[in-house]
Amino acid sequence: MLSDLSNNEFLVLKAISEGLSDPQSIAEKRQMKIETARAAADLLAEQGLIQVDKSVNETFSLTDEGAAYVREGLPERRLLLSLGGGMPMSELKDPALKIGLGWLRKKGWAAIEGGIIKPLKDADKGEDELILAALSDGVSSNPKWDEKALAALKSRGLVTSSKSKEWRYIITEAGNLAITELEPKRSGTKKAVLDMPALTAEMIKSGEWQEDVDGLYLSYGGTVYRPRPYDVSLPADRIFPGKRHPYQRLIDNMREIMLEMGFVEIKGPIVQTSFWNFDALFQPQDHPAREMQDTFYLNSQGDIPDYARIKEMHECGGSVGSTGWGGCWSPEVARQEVLRTHTTGVTIKYLAEHPQPPVKAFGIDRVYRREAIDSTHTPEFEQLEGIVMDKSVTFCHLLGILKEFYGKMGFEEVRFRPGYFPYTEPSVEPEVYIDGLGWVELGGAGVFRKEVTAPFGIDHPVLAWGLGVSRVAMLRLGLKDLRLLYQSDIEWLRQTPVSIKL
């Protein structure tokens, strides 16, 4: 019923009839919120008075690296220009040009024969180079741009994009007839329409509700307000409220469990000396885990504490009945700084500072290893680690703590199988049962060897365990690709319900 149009709907319809076609300009002219203008327009569209066209526009911009390549040229272009008649692979020293080698071959600009990079043809500017140049000139989008080239630029981190919604309103013939009919009834002026009273909470509470042949209505101040029917089955725009990241919720849940079990949380620096990261844990200085392919070494050295007992333990086993590793332990190797490969270095340092029982501590933190990025590996990830040191604690206590922890995490079936770790003995690997996957290993545990604890004056057993938090997240969230936890995929974050049991 046209007479039931609200003030806002009439104002918006009038603005659209005057040529305004987007909610922003309508809201500015009618001095209302943009959300109010959009809501009124949606109601007008339901009555067939206007047509609403919604579109999503994607605009692109250069990243800092992309802007640098605009100035210098893409690595593959620069490499092609430097090849001449051919270049031995051994002469390719510049890391920036090495990046371009794969793209050089992918684009068919060159081939490698007998260790020689040989150009195949003169290459005209590709679509990706033309897009970079256009973006540099201030163009943010173009429907003619090649989608594959754009996708390649985005995957290389040279271009970033953002999406925005746009609304366009077009008045229908019925809308024009409505304006013709309603305008005289509403005094024909914008002021008269704006002065008409709007329904408020106070009017609903203090007004006089009555009923006639047309149904229930509200009489207030000489004006009659009638309720208007709404079709609640019509689709509405989905609303995505703010919520904590699923991975952060999982980490917070783990932290709550550990605190409930009486543990205190400890933290430590990301940069550690090899002394705390390796030597204090009785890992030999020629252990494979110290090699460059596993560890991020820094070009710096740090301070280490008195190392006499550590040196003795490594070289001859000290006074605990061990034979040690033999050889000559080097303090210079121990001073080398690394990005921590595990959180156990933080744990042993905390124990060295608190050698008297009881100690019951845990940490959840990020660690770093030289891993190729794929669906199940990243070079940085989170670990949870817990320790208990007290008089007369045993291996059985460790199994009980682990079963309780995994039970609180929601894993109903837990079992243990023997394992090996460099600094614990005996050692086990906890496994939990997952429907559809069977038994899945979730971490490692054991009792610290005396070679680890004795140099720091720790005379009582230390129970220790750790697990990869991201592996638990993949199981709990049903992920096939670990990278989703870190890539901030907005669509995945929106679709993950806040009520999911982690």
Coordinates of C-alpha atoms in Angstrom, one line a residue:
M1 CA 0.0 0.0 0.0
L2 CA 1.6 3.3 -1.1
S3 CA 0.1 5.1 1.8
D4 CA 2.1 2.9 4.1
L5 CA 5.4 4.1 2.8
S6 CA 7.5 5.4 5.7
N7 CA 9.1 8.8 5.6
N8 CA 12.5 7.4 4.9
E9 CA 11.2 5.3 2.0
F10 CA 9.4 8.2 0.5
L11 CA 12.5 10.4 0.8
V12 CA 14.7 7.7 -0.8
L13 CA 12.2 7.1 -3.6
K14 CA 12.0 10.8 -4.3
A15 CA 15.8 11.1 -4.4
I16 CA 16.0 8.2 -6.8
S17 CA 13.3 9.8 -9.0
E18 CA 15.5 12.9 -9.1
G19 CA 18.4 11.0 -10.5
L20 CA 20.4 9.9 -7.5
S21 CA 21.4 6.2 -7.9
D22 CA 23.7 5.2 -5.0
P23 CA 23.1 5.0 -1.3
Q24 CA 26.0 7.3 -0.4
S25 CA 24.7 10.3 -2.4
I26 CA 21.1 9.7 -1.3
A27 CA 22.2 9.6 2.4
E28 CA 24.1 12.8 2.0
K29 CA 21.2 14.7 0.3
R30 CA 18.6 13.4 2.7
Q31 CA 20.8 13.8 5.8
M32 CA 20.4 10.2 6.9
K33 CA 22.8 7.3 7.6
I34 CA 23.9 5.3 4.6
E35 CA 22.6 2.1 6.3
T36 CA 19.1 3.8 6.6
A37 CA 19.1 4.7 2.9
R38 CA 20.1 1.1 1.9
A39 CA 17.4 -0.4 4.2
A40 CA 14.7 1.9 2.8
A41 CA 15.8 1.1 -0.8
D42 CA 15.5 -2.7 -0.1
L43 CA 12.0 -2.2 1.1
L44 CA 11.1 -0.2 -2.0
A45 CA 12.6 -2.9 -4.2
E46 CA 10.4 -5.5 -2.4
Q47 CA 7.3 -3.5 -3.5
G48 CA 8.6 -3.2 -7.1
L49 CA 9.1 0.6 -6.9
I50 CA 12.8 0.5 -7.7
Q51 CA 15.3 -1.9 -9.2
V52 CA 18.5 -2.7 -7.1
D53 CA 21.6 -3.7 -8.9
K54 CA 24.4 -4.9 -6.7
S55 CA 27.9 -5.5 -7.9
V56 CA 31.3 -6.3 -6.4
N57 CA 34.3 -4.4 -7.7
E58 CA 37.9 -5.5 -7.3
T59 CA 40.7 -3.0 -7.4
F60 CA 44.4 -3.7 -7.5
S61 CA 47.5 -2.0 -6.3
L62 CA 51.3 -2.6 -6.3
T63 CA 53.1 -4.0 -3.3
D64 CA 56.5 -2.5 -2.3
E65 CA 58.1 -5.4 -4.2
G66 CA 55.9 -4.9 -7.2
A67 CA 56.8 -1.2 -7.3
A68 CA 60.5 -2.1 -7.1
Y69 CA 60.1 -4.4 -10.1
V70 CA 58.3 -1.6 -12.1
R71 CA 61.5 0.4 -11.6
E72 CA 64.0 -2.3 -12.1
G73 CA 62.1 -4.8 -14.3
L74 CA 60.9 -8.3 -13.4
P75 CA 63.8 -10.7 -12.5
E76 CA 63.1 -12.9 -15.6
R77 CA 63.3 -9.8 -17.8
R78 CA 66.6 -8.7 -16.2
L79 CA 68.0 -12.2 -16.5
L80 CA 67.0 -12.5 -20.1
L81 CA 68.8 -9.2 -20.9
S82 CA 71.9 -10.4 -19.2
L83 CA 72.2 -13.8 -20.9
G84 CA 73.6 -12.6 -24.2
G85 CA 74.2 -15.8 -26.2
G86 CA 74.1 -17.9 -23.1
M87 CA 75.2 -18.0 -19.5
P88 CA 76.6 -20.9 -17.4
M89 CA 74.4 -21.7 -14.4
S90 CA 77.5 -21.4 -12.2
E91 CA 77.7 -17.7 -13.0
L92 CA 74.2 -17.0 -11.8
K93 CA 75.2 -15.5 -8.4
D94 CA 72.6 -12.7 -7.9
P95 CA 69.7 -14.1 -5.7
A96 CA 67.3 -11.7 -7.4
L97 CA 68.1 -13.2 -10.8
K98 CA 67.9 -16.7 -9.5
I99 CA 64.2 -16.0 -8.6
G100 CA 63.6 -15.2 -12.3
L101 CA 65.1 -18.4 -13.6
G102 CA 61.9 -20.5 -13.0
W103 CA 59.7 -17.8 -14.6
L104 CA 62.1 -17.5 -17.5
R105 CA 61.6 -21.2 -18.3
K106 CA 57.9 -21.1 -17.6
K107 CA 57.3 -18.2 -20.0
G108 CA 59.4 -20.1 -22.7
W109 CA 62.0 -17.3 -22.9
A110 CA 65.0 -19.6 -22.3
A111 CA 66.0 -23.2 -21.7
I112 CA 68.9 -24.9 -19.8
E113 CA 71.1 -27.2 -21.9
G114 CA 74.2 -28.8 -20.5
G115 CA 74.3 -26.3 -17.6
I116 CA 74.0 -23.3 -19.9
I117 CA 71.0 -20.9 -19.8
K118 CA 70.2 -20.2 -23.5
P119 CA 67.7 -17.6 -24.7
L120 CA 65.0 -19.0 -27.0
K121 CA 63.6 -15.8 -28.5
D122 CA 63.2 -12.1 -28.1
A123 CA 60.4 -11.6 -25.7
D124 CA 57.8 -8.8 -26.1
K125 CA 56.3 -7.3 -22.9
G126 CA 54.0 -9.8 -21.4
E127 CA 50.5 -9.2 -19.9
D128 CA 52.0 -9.2 -16.4
E129 CA 54.5 -6.4 -17.3
L130 CA 51.7 -4.3 -18.9
I131 CA 49.5 -4.7 -15.8
L132 CA 52.4 -3.6 -13.5
A133 CA 53.0 -0.6 -15.7
A134 CA 49.3 0.4 -15.7
L135 CA 49.1 0.1 -11.9
S136 CA 52.2 2.3 -11.6
D137 CA 50.4 4.9 -13.7
G138 CA 47.5 5.0 -11.3
V139 CA 45.1 2.6 -13.0
S140 CA 43.5 0.4 -10.4
S141 CA 41.4 -1.9 -12.5
N142 CA 40.6 -2.8 -16.1
P143 CA 38.2 -5.5 -17.3
K144 CA 40.4 -6.3 -20.2
W145 CA 43.4 -7.4 -18.0
D146 CA 44.3 -11.0 -18.4
E147 CA 43.0 -13.0 -15.3
K148 CA 45.9 -15.5 -15.4
A149 CA 48.5 -12.8 -15.4
L150 CA 46.7 -11.0 -12.5
A151 CA 46.6 -14.3 -10.5
A152 CA 50.3 -14.9 -11.2
L153 CA 51.2 -11.4 -10.0
K154 CA 49.1 -11.9 -6.8
S155 CA 50.7 -15.3 -6.1
R156 CA 54.2 -13.7 -6.5
G157 CA 53.2 -11.0 -3.9
L158 CA 53.7 -8.2 -6.5
V159 CA 50.0 -7.1 -6.6
T160 CA 47.4 -6.9 -3.9
S161 CA 43.6 -6.5 -4.3
S162 CA 40.6 -5.3 -2.4
K163 CA 36.9 -5.8 -3.1
S164 CA 34.0 -3.4 -2.5
K165 CA 30.3 -3.6 -3.0
E166 CA 28.4 -1.1 -5.0
W167 CA 24.6 -0.5 -5.2
R168 CA 22.8 1.2 -8.1
Y169 CA 19.1 2.1 -7.9
I170 CA 16.8 2.6 -10.8
I171 CA 13.2 3.8 -10.4
T172 CA 10.6 1.6 -12.1
E173 CA 7.4 2.8 -13.8
A174 CA 5.5 1.8 -10.6
G175 CA 7.9 4.0 -8.6
N176 CA 7.2 7.0 -10.8
L177 CA 3.5 6.5 -10.5
A178 CA 3.9 6.3 -6.7
I179 CA 5.8 9.6 -6.6
T180 CA 3.0 11.2 -8.7
E181 CA 0.3 9.9 -6.3
L182 CA 2.1 10.5 -3.0
E183 CA 3.8 13.8 -3.5
P184 CA 0.6 16.0 -3.3
K185 CA -0.5 14.1 -0.2
R186 CA 2.7 14.9 1.6
S187 CA 2.5 18.6 0.9
G188 CA 4.9 18.5 -2.0
T189 CA 7.9 19.8 -0.1
K190 CA 10.8 18.1 1.5
K191 CA 10.3 20.1 4.7
A192 CA 6.7 18.9 5.1
V193 CA 7.8 15.3 4.7
L194 CA 10.7 15.7 7.2
D195 CA 8.4 17.3 9.8
M196 CA 6.0 14.3 9.8
P197 CA 6.5 12.4 13.1
A198 CA 8.4 9.1 13.0
L199 CA 7.4 6.1 15.2
T200 CA 9.4 6.1 18.4
A201 CA 9.5 3.8 21.5
E202 CA 7.8 6.5 23.5
M203 CA 4.9 6.6 21.0
I204 CA 4.5 2.8 21.2
K205 CA 4.4 2.9 25.0
S206 CA 2.1 6.0 25.4
G207 CA 0.0 5.9 22.3
E208 CA -3.5 4.5 22.0
W209 CA -3.7 1.1 20.3
Q210 CA -7.0 0.6 18.5
E211 CA -8.6 -1.8 16.0
D212 CA -10.9 -1.3 13.1
V213 CA -11.9 -3.2 10.0
D214 CA -8.4 -2.8 8.5
G215 CA -6.8 -4.2 11.6
L216 CA -4.7 -2.9 14.6
Y217 CA -3.4 0.7 14.5
L218 CA -1.7 3.2 16.7
S219 CA -3.2 6.6 17.3
Y220 CA -0.8 9.3 18.6
G221 CA -1.0 13.1 18.4
G222 CA -3.7 13.0 15.8
T223 CA -1.8 10.7 13.5
V224 CA -2.6 7.1 12.7
Y225 CA 0.2 4.6 12.4
R226 CA -0.6 1.2 10.9
P227 CA 1.7 -1.8 11.0
R228 CA 3.0 -2.9 7.7
P229 CA 3.5 -6.6 6.8
Y230 CA 7.0 -7.9 6.2
D231 CA 7.9 -11.0 4.3
V232 CA 10.3 -12.7 6.7
S233 CA 11.1 -15.4 4.2
L234 CA 13.0 -13.0 1.9
P235 CA 16.8 -13.5 1.7
A236 CA 18.9 -11.0 3.5
D237 CA 22.6 -10.1 3.4
R238 CA 24.6 -12.3 5.7
I239 CA 26.2 -10.6 8.6
F240 CA 29.6 -11.7 9.7
P241 CA 30.3 -10.6 13.3
G242 CA 33.7 -10.2 14.7
K243 CA 35.1 -13.3 16.4
R244 CA 38.4 -14.7 17.6
H245 CA 40.5 -16.6 15.1
P246 CA 39.8 -20.4 15.4
Y247 CA 43.5 -21.1 15.9
Q248 CA 43.7 -18.5 18.7
R249 CA 40.7 -20.0 20.3
L250 CA 42.4 -23.4 20.3
I251 CA 45.6 -21.9 21.8
D252 CA 43.5 -20.1 24.5
N253 CA 41.7 -23.4 25.2
M254 CA 45.0 -25.2 25.7
R255 CA 46.2 -22.4 28.0
E256 CA 43.1 -22.6 30.1
I257 CA 43.4 -26.4 30.5
M258 CA 47.1 -26.1 31.7
L259 CA 46.2 -23.4 34.1
E260 CA 43.3 -25.4 35.5
M261 CA 45.7 -28.3 36.0
G262 CA 47.9 -26.1 38.3
F263 CA 50.7 -25.2 35.8
V264 CA 52.2 -21.7 35.6
E265 CA 53.0 -20.3 32.2
I266 CA 56.6 -19.4 31.2
K267 CA 58.0 -17.4 28.3
G268 CA 61.4 -16.9 26.7
P269 CA 63.1 -15.1 23.9
I270 CA 62.8 -16.2 20.3
V271 CA 66.5 -15.8 19.8
Q272 CA 68.5 -18.4 21.8
T273 CA 72.1 -19.3 22.1
S274 CA 73.0 -22.8 20.9
F275 CA 73.9 -23.4 24.6
W276 CA 70.3 -23.3 25.7
N277 CA 68.8 -24.6 22.5
F278 CA 71.1 -27.6 22.1
D279 CA 74.0 -28.0 24.6
A280 CA 72.0 -27.7 27.8
L281 CA 69.8 -30.5 26.4
F282 CA 72.7 -32.9 25.9
Q283 CA 72.6 -32.7 22.2
P284 CA 76.1 -33.2 20.8
Q285 CA 77.7 -30.3 18.9
D286 CA 77.9 -32.5 15.7
H287 CA 74.2 -33.6 15.9
P288 CA 72.3 -33.5 12.6
A289 CA 69.6 -31.2 14.1
R290 CA 72.2 -28.4 14.3
E291 CA 72.9 -28.4 10.6
M292 CA 71.9 -25.4 8.5
Q293 CA 69.0 -27.3 6.7
D294 CA 67.2 -27.6 10.0
T295 CA 68.1 -24.5 12.0
F296 CA 68.0 -20.8 11.3
Y297 CA 71.5 -19.5 12.4
L298 CA 72.1 -15.8 13.1
N299 CA 75.2 -13.9 12.4
S300 CA 75.7 -13.2 16.1
Q301 CA 76.8 -14.7 19.4
G302 CA 75.3 -14.4 22.9
D303 CA 76.4 -14.7 26.4
I304 CA 76.3 -18.2 28.1
P305 CA 76.6 -19.1 31.8
D306 CA 79.4 -21.0 33.5
Y307 CA 79.7 -24.0 31.2
A308 CA 82.2 -26.2 33.1
R309 CA 79.7 -28.9 34.1
I310 CA 78.1 -28.9 30.6
K311 CA 81.5 -29.3 29.0
E312 CA 82.4 -32.2 31.4
M313 CA 79.0 -33.9 30.8
H314 CA 79.4 -33.7 27.0
E315 CA 83.1 -34.9 26.9
C316 CA 83.1 -37.6 29.6
G317 CA 79.6 -38.0 31.1
G318 CA 80.3 -36.2 34.4
S319 CA 79.5 -38.1 37.6
V320 CA 76.1 -39.7 36.6
G321 CA 77.5 -42.8 35.1
S322 CA 77.3 -41.6 31.5
T323 CA 80.1 -41.9 28.9
G324 CA 79.2 -38.5 27.4
W325 CA 79.8 -37.8 23.7
G326 CA 83.6 -37.7 23.7
G327 CA 85.5 -35.2 21.6
C328 CA 86.1 -31.6 22.6
W329 CA 83.1 -29.4 23.5
S330 CA 83.5 -25.8 22.1
P331 CA 82.1 -22.8 24.0
E332 CA 82.3 -20.8 20.7
V333 CA 79.8 -23.2 19.1
A334 CA 77.6 -22.9 22.1
R335 CA 77.5 -19.0 21.9
Q336 CA 76.2 -19.1 18.3
E337 CA 72.7 -17.6 18.3
V338 CA 69.7 -19.3 16.5
L339 CA 66.0 -18.9 16.1
R340 CA 64.8 -21.4 18.7
T341 CA 63.9 -24.8 17.1
H342 CA 61.8 -25.8 20.1
T343 CA 60.5 -24.3 23.4
T344 CA 62.5 -26.8 25.4
G345 CA 65.4 -24.4 25.6
V346 CA 63.1 -22.0 27.6
T347 CA 62.1 -24.9 29.8
I348 CA 65.6 -26.1 30.7
K349 CA 66.7 -22.5 31.5
Y350 CA 63.6 -22.1 33.7
L351 CA 64.6 -25.3 35.5
A352 CA 68.2 -24.1 35.9
E353 CA 66.8 -21.0 37.6
H354 CA 64.4 -23.0 39.8
P355 CA 66.3 -26.2 40.7
Q356 CA 64.3 -26.9 43.9
P357 CA 60.9 -28.7 43.7
P358 CA 58.1 -28.4 43.1
V359 CA 58.1 -27.0 39.6
K360 CA 55.0 -27.3 37.4
A361 CA 55.3 -25.1 34.3
F362 CA 54.2 -24.9 30.7
G363 CA 54.7 -22.7 27.6
I364 CA 52.8 -22.2 24.3
D365 CA 55.0 -20.4 21.8
R366 CA 56.3 -20.2 18.3
V367 CA 59.4 -22.1 17.0
Y368 CA 61.3 -21.9 13.8
R369 CA 62.8 -24.6 11.5
R370 CA 64.0 -24.6 7.9
E371 CA 61.1 -26.4 6.4
A372 CA 59.8 -26.2 2.8
I373 CA 56.3 -24.7 2.9
D374 CA 53.6 -27.2 1.8
S375 CA 50.2 -28.3 3.0
T376 CA 51.6 -29.9 6.2
H377 CA 54.8 -27.9 6.9
T378 CA 55.7 -24.3 7.6
P379 CA 59.0 -22.8 8.8
E380 CA 57.3 -21.4 11.9
F381 CA 54.7 -23.0 14.1
E382 CA 53.5 -23.3 17.7
Q383 CA 54.5 -25.8 20.3
L384 CA 53.0 -26.6 23.7
E385 CA 55.4 -27.9 26.3
G386 CA 54.9 -28.9 29.9
I387 CA 57.2 -30.0 32.8
V388 CA 56.7 -31.3 36.3
M389 CA 59.7 -31.6 38.7
D390 CA 59.0 -33.0 42.2
K391 CA 60.2 -35.5 44.7
S392 CA 59.4 -39.1 43.8
V393 CA 57.4 -38.3 40.6
T394 CA 57.5 -41.3 38.2
F395 CA 56.9 -42.2 34.6
C396 CA 53.4 -43.4 35.6
H397 CA 52.6 -39.9 36.8
L398 CA 53.6 -38.6 33.4
L399 CA 51.2 -41.0 31.6
G400 CA 48.4 -39.9 34.0
I401 CA 49.0 -36.2 33.4
L402 CA 49.1 -36.8 29.6
K403 CA 45.8 -38.8 29.6
E404 CA 44.1 -36.1 31.7
F405 CA 45.4 -33.3 29.4
Y406 CA 44.3 -35.0 26.2
G407 CA 41.0 -36.0 27.8
K408 CA 40.3 -32.3 28.6
M409 CA 41.2 -31.5 24.9
G410 CA 38.3 -33.7 23.9
F411 CA 40.2 -36.9 22.9
E412 CA 38.4 -39.8 24.5
E413 CA 40.8 -42.6 23.6
V414 CA 44.5 -42.1 24.4
R415 CA 47.3 -44.7 24.2
F416 CA 51.1 -44.6 24.4
R417 CA 53.9 -46.3 22.5
P418 CA 57.6 -46.3 23.1
G419 CA 59.6 -43.5 21.5
Y420 CA 63.0 -42.0 21.3
F421 CA 64.0 -38.4 22.0
P422 CA 67.6 -37.1 22.5
Y423 CA 67.0 -35.7 26.0
T424 CA 64.4 -38.0 27.6
E425 CA 64.6 -41.6 28.8
P426 CA 62.2 -43.4 29.0
S427 CA 60.2 -41.8 26.2
V428 CA 56.8 -42.3 24.7
E429 CA 54.7 -40.9 21.9
P430 CA 51.0 -40.3 22.9
E431 CA 48.4 -41.3 20.3
V432 CA 44.7 -40.3 20.1
Y433 CA 42.0 -42.0 18.2
I434 CA 40.3 -39.9 15.5
D435 CA 37.2 -41.2 13.6
G436 CA 38.1 -41.7 10.0
L437 CA 41.9 -41.5 10.6
G438 CA 42.6 -44.1 13.3
W439 CA 45.4 -43.6 15.8
V440 CA 47.3 -40.3 15.3
E441 CA 50.5 -39.4 17.1
L442 CA 50.3 -36.1 18.9
G443 CA 53.7 -35.2 20.4
G444 CA 56.3 -36.7 22.5
A445 CA 57.0 -37.1 26.2
G446 CA 59.5 -38.6 28.7
V447 CA 61.6 -38.2 31.8
F448 CA 64.7 -35.8 31.4
R449 CA 67.9 -37.7 31.3
K450 CA 70.3 -37.1 34.2
E451 CA 72.8 -35.8 31.7
V452 CA 70.4 -32.9 31.2
T453 CA 69.4 -32.1 34.8
A454 CA 72.6 -32.9 36.8
P455 CA 74.8 -30.0 35.5
F456 CA 72.2 -27.6 36.9
G457 CA 72.0 -29.1 40.3
I458 CA 68.5 -30.7 39.7
D459 CA 68.3 -33.8 41.9
H460 CA 64.7 -34.9 41.3
P461 CA 63.0 -36.4 38.3
V462 CA 61.6 -34.0 35.6
L463 CA 58.6 -35.1 33.5
A464 CA 58.3 -33.4 30.2
W465 CA 56.2 -33.4 27.1
G466 CA 55.3 -31.4 24.1
L467 CA 53.1 -31.3 21.0
G468 CA 52.6 -29.4 17.8
V469 CA 49.6 -27.1 18.3
S470 CA 49.0 -26.8 14.5
R471 CA 48.6 -30.5 14.1
V472 CA 45.8 -30.5 16.8
A473 CA 44.2 -27.5 15.0
M474 CA 44.1 -29.4 11.7
L475 CA 42.4 -32.3 13.4
R476 CA 39.9 -30.2 15.3
L477 CA 39.1 -27.9 12.3
G478 CA 39.1 -30.6 9.7
L479 CA 41.8 -28.8 7.6
K480 CA 43.7 -30.4 4.7
D481 CA 46.1 -27.5 4.4
L482 CA 48.1 -26.1 7.4
R483 CA 48.6 -22.8 5.6
L484 CA 45.0 -21.8 6.2
L485 CA 45.9 -21.2 9.8
Y486 CA 48.2 -18.4 8.9
Q487 CA 46.9 -16.9 5.6
S488 CA 43.8 -15.1 7.0
D489 CA 41.5 -16.4 4.3
I490 CA 38.5 -14.2 5.0
E491 CA 36.0 -16.7 3.5
W492 CA 37.3 -19.6 5.6
L493 CA 37.2 -17.4 8.8
R494 CA 33.7 -16.4 8.1
Q495 CA 32.5 -20.0 7.4
T496 CA 34.1 -21.4 10.6
P497 CA 31.4 -21.2 13.3
V498 CA 32.2 -19.6 16.6
S499 CA 30.4 -22.4 18.4
I500 CA 32.7 -25.2 17.1
K501 CA 34.0 -27.4 19.9
L502 CA 37.7 -27.1 20.0

